[in-house]
Amino acid sequence: MSHIVGARQAQKQRTRQALMEAALVLLENQSLSSLGLREVTRAAGVAPTAFYRHFRDTADLGVALVEEALGGLHAVIRATLAATGDSAVRIDAAVGLIARHVHAYPAHVRFVTRERHGGVRRVRDAIGGQLGLFADEVAAWLATQPDCAAWSEDDRRMLAHVYVDHMVMTASAFLEAGPYGEERVEAAASLARRQLRLIGLGRRHWLD
Amino acid sequence: MSHIVGARQAQKQRTRQALMEAALVLLENQSLSSLGLREVTRAAGVAPTAFYRHFRDTADLGVALVEEALGGLHAVIRATLAATGDSAVRIDAAVGLIARHVHAYPAHVRFVTRERHGGVRRVRDAIGGQLGLFADEVAAWLATQPDCAAWSEDDRRMLAHVYVDHMVMTASAFLEAGPYGEERVEAAASLARRQLRLIGLGRRHWLD
DNA sequence: ACATTCAGTAAACAACCGTTCTCTGATTGC
DNA sequence: GCAATCAGAGAACGGTTGTTTACTGAATGT
């Protein structure tokens, strides 16, 4: 493996990824504030000192995990919002999207829901920042919708906040339901859909 | 201090309380899964081995904290639900109650919101169990309300779930707003009230 | 009064932690 | 080709961790 351009950077990114994946596995049974540096390097198969080539400390690793878990979702959310459709099929699509995402990246979802109110301030803030951006995008989309055009900006942000919070809670519910069978997952989906329907009804009559 | 009946048990409960309070203080800047036994006893001013006279491990301490934080709230919730009033004053009363409770017991609230999805399964389950009981009580109350009497049992549980989740999120929002001044707290209260109004509107038109 | 109970103490244990310093050897730019 | 760079390894450090064992002495029941 020589004379390949960027072979060094490629290998570095590889171990960096190995560290992040090892951390993600370990974080399924504990929280970030108890995650040890040595523990991570051991699981990743590198020397403890190699950790410092990539992260200052485990909190730094956590911030990188937030970026990995949520950074790529903005495009997905924007695309989902742009899709048109009846409100009922909208709800089905949104809940189905969440269900599939949780099924595909359970460890990332668990990490975000666990550390959103977790013991490490920098990670908490990073998650809060990303969710705030999600709310911004939803609020901007709401401004383009006929039924919310006449709302105040504050009220649109309030509703966007509700949608984002509901998305996170639904993801968490799918995560808890997952190991207990498919009917539990379907119950969580049904719950989420009805809650969205309730919110949609409130939205429709907000200006009464 | 001799020849007092129960002097021994009283002193034991005292150190037990000292351990729990010390833990609660330490848990403001970390999460339970990183809380050390020695750390707690040091902060409580007792020998490390004294810990075992009260708790098997720190997870056990966490379960006791859940009981302390949420066990006494059932009566408060039931009393609040029993109070009659217009829906607008109901909302004001509920949000005000949450605000006052967060102000009075910030560490307990922080602990619950942090460990609800935290890294210690037994504590997670204990919190989930208590919140489930809250939802039961709210659902039972909804069954007595004229506008929900015709709802299905499942739908009432869905709405109760929404109310309980909203209560927890509002408490967390108050907690985050607290250190940044009174206007931030008022903004959180306004947000919570409008969200409750939205839910109320959805509830009113559920059977349309 | 006296024997029992038991909350809390004290010392020791092996294991683990984060961090520093030094070194190696393959990739890199020239 | 050759010198410079730098990701990773290795060893050692002082400190902390959970747990065990043996012990103390005041509150207890009779």
Tab-separated table of C-alpha atoms (C1' of nucleotides) in Angstrom, chain B residues 1 4 7-8 37-38 42 49 52, chain D residues 17-21 25-28:
chain	number	residue	atom	x	y	z
B	1	MET	CA	-28.319	10.870	72.184
B	4	ILE	CA	-34.316	7.519	72.406
B	7	ALA	CA	-32.408	6.730	67.455
B	8	ARG	CA	-30.501	4.142	65.476
B	37	LEU	CA	-19.619	4.990	44.862
B	38	ARG	CA	-16.568	6.572	46.490
B	42	ARG	CA	-16.791	11.451	49.912
B	49	THR	CA	-17.959	1.085	52.917
B	52	TYR	CA	-23.266	-0.776	51.300
D	17	DT	C1'	-12.143	2.763	41.367
D	18	DG	C1'	-15.302	-1.222	43.597
D	19	DT	C1'	-15.068	-4.743	46.930
D	20	DT	C1'	-13.498	-7.650	50.854
D	21	DT	C1'	-12.267	-8.447	55.498
D	25	DG	C1'	-18.676	1.230	69.869
D	26	DA	C1'	-23.157	3.015	70.730
D	27	DA	C1'	-28.093	1.817	70.540
D	28	DT	C1'	-30.827	-2.102	71.490
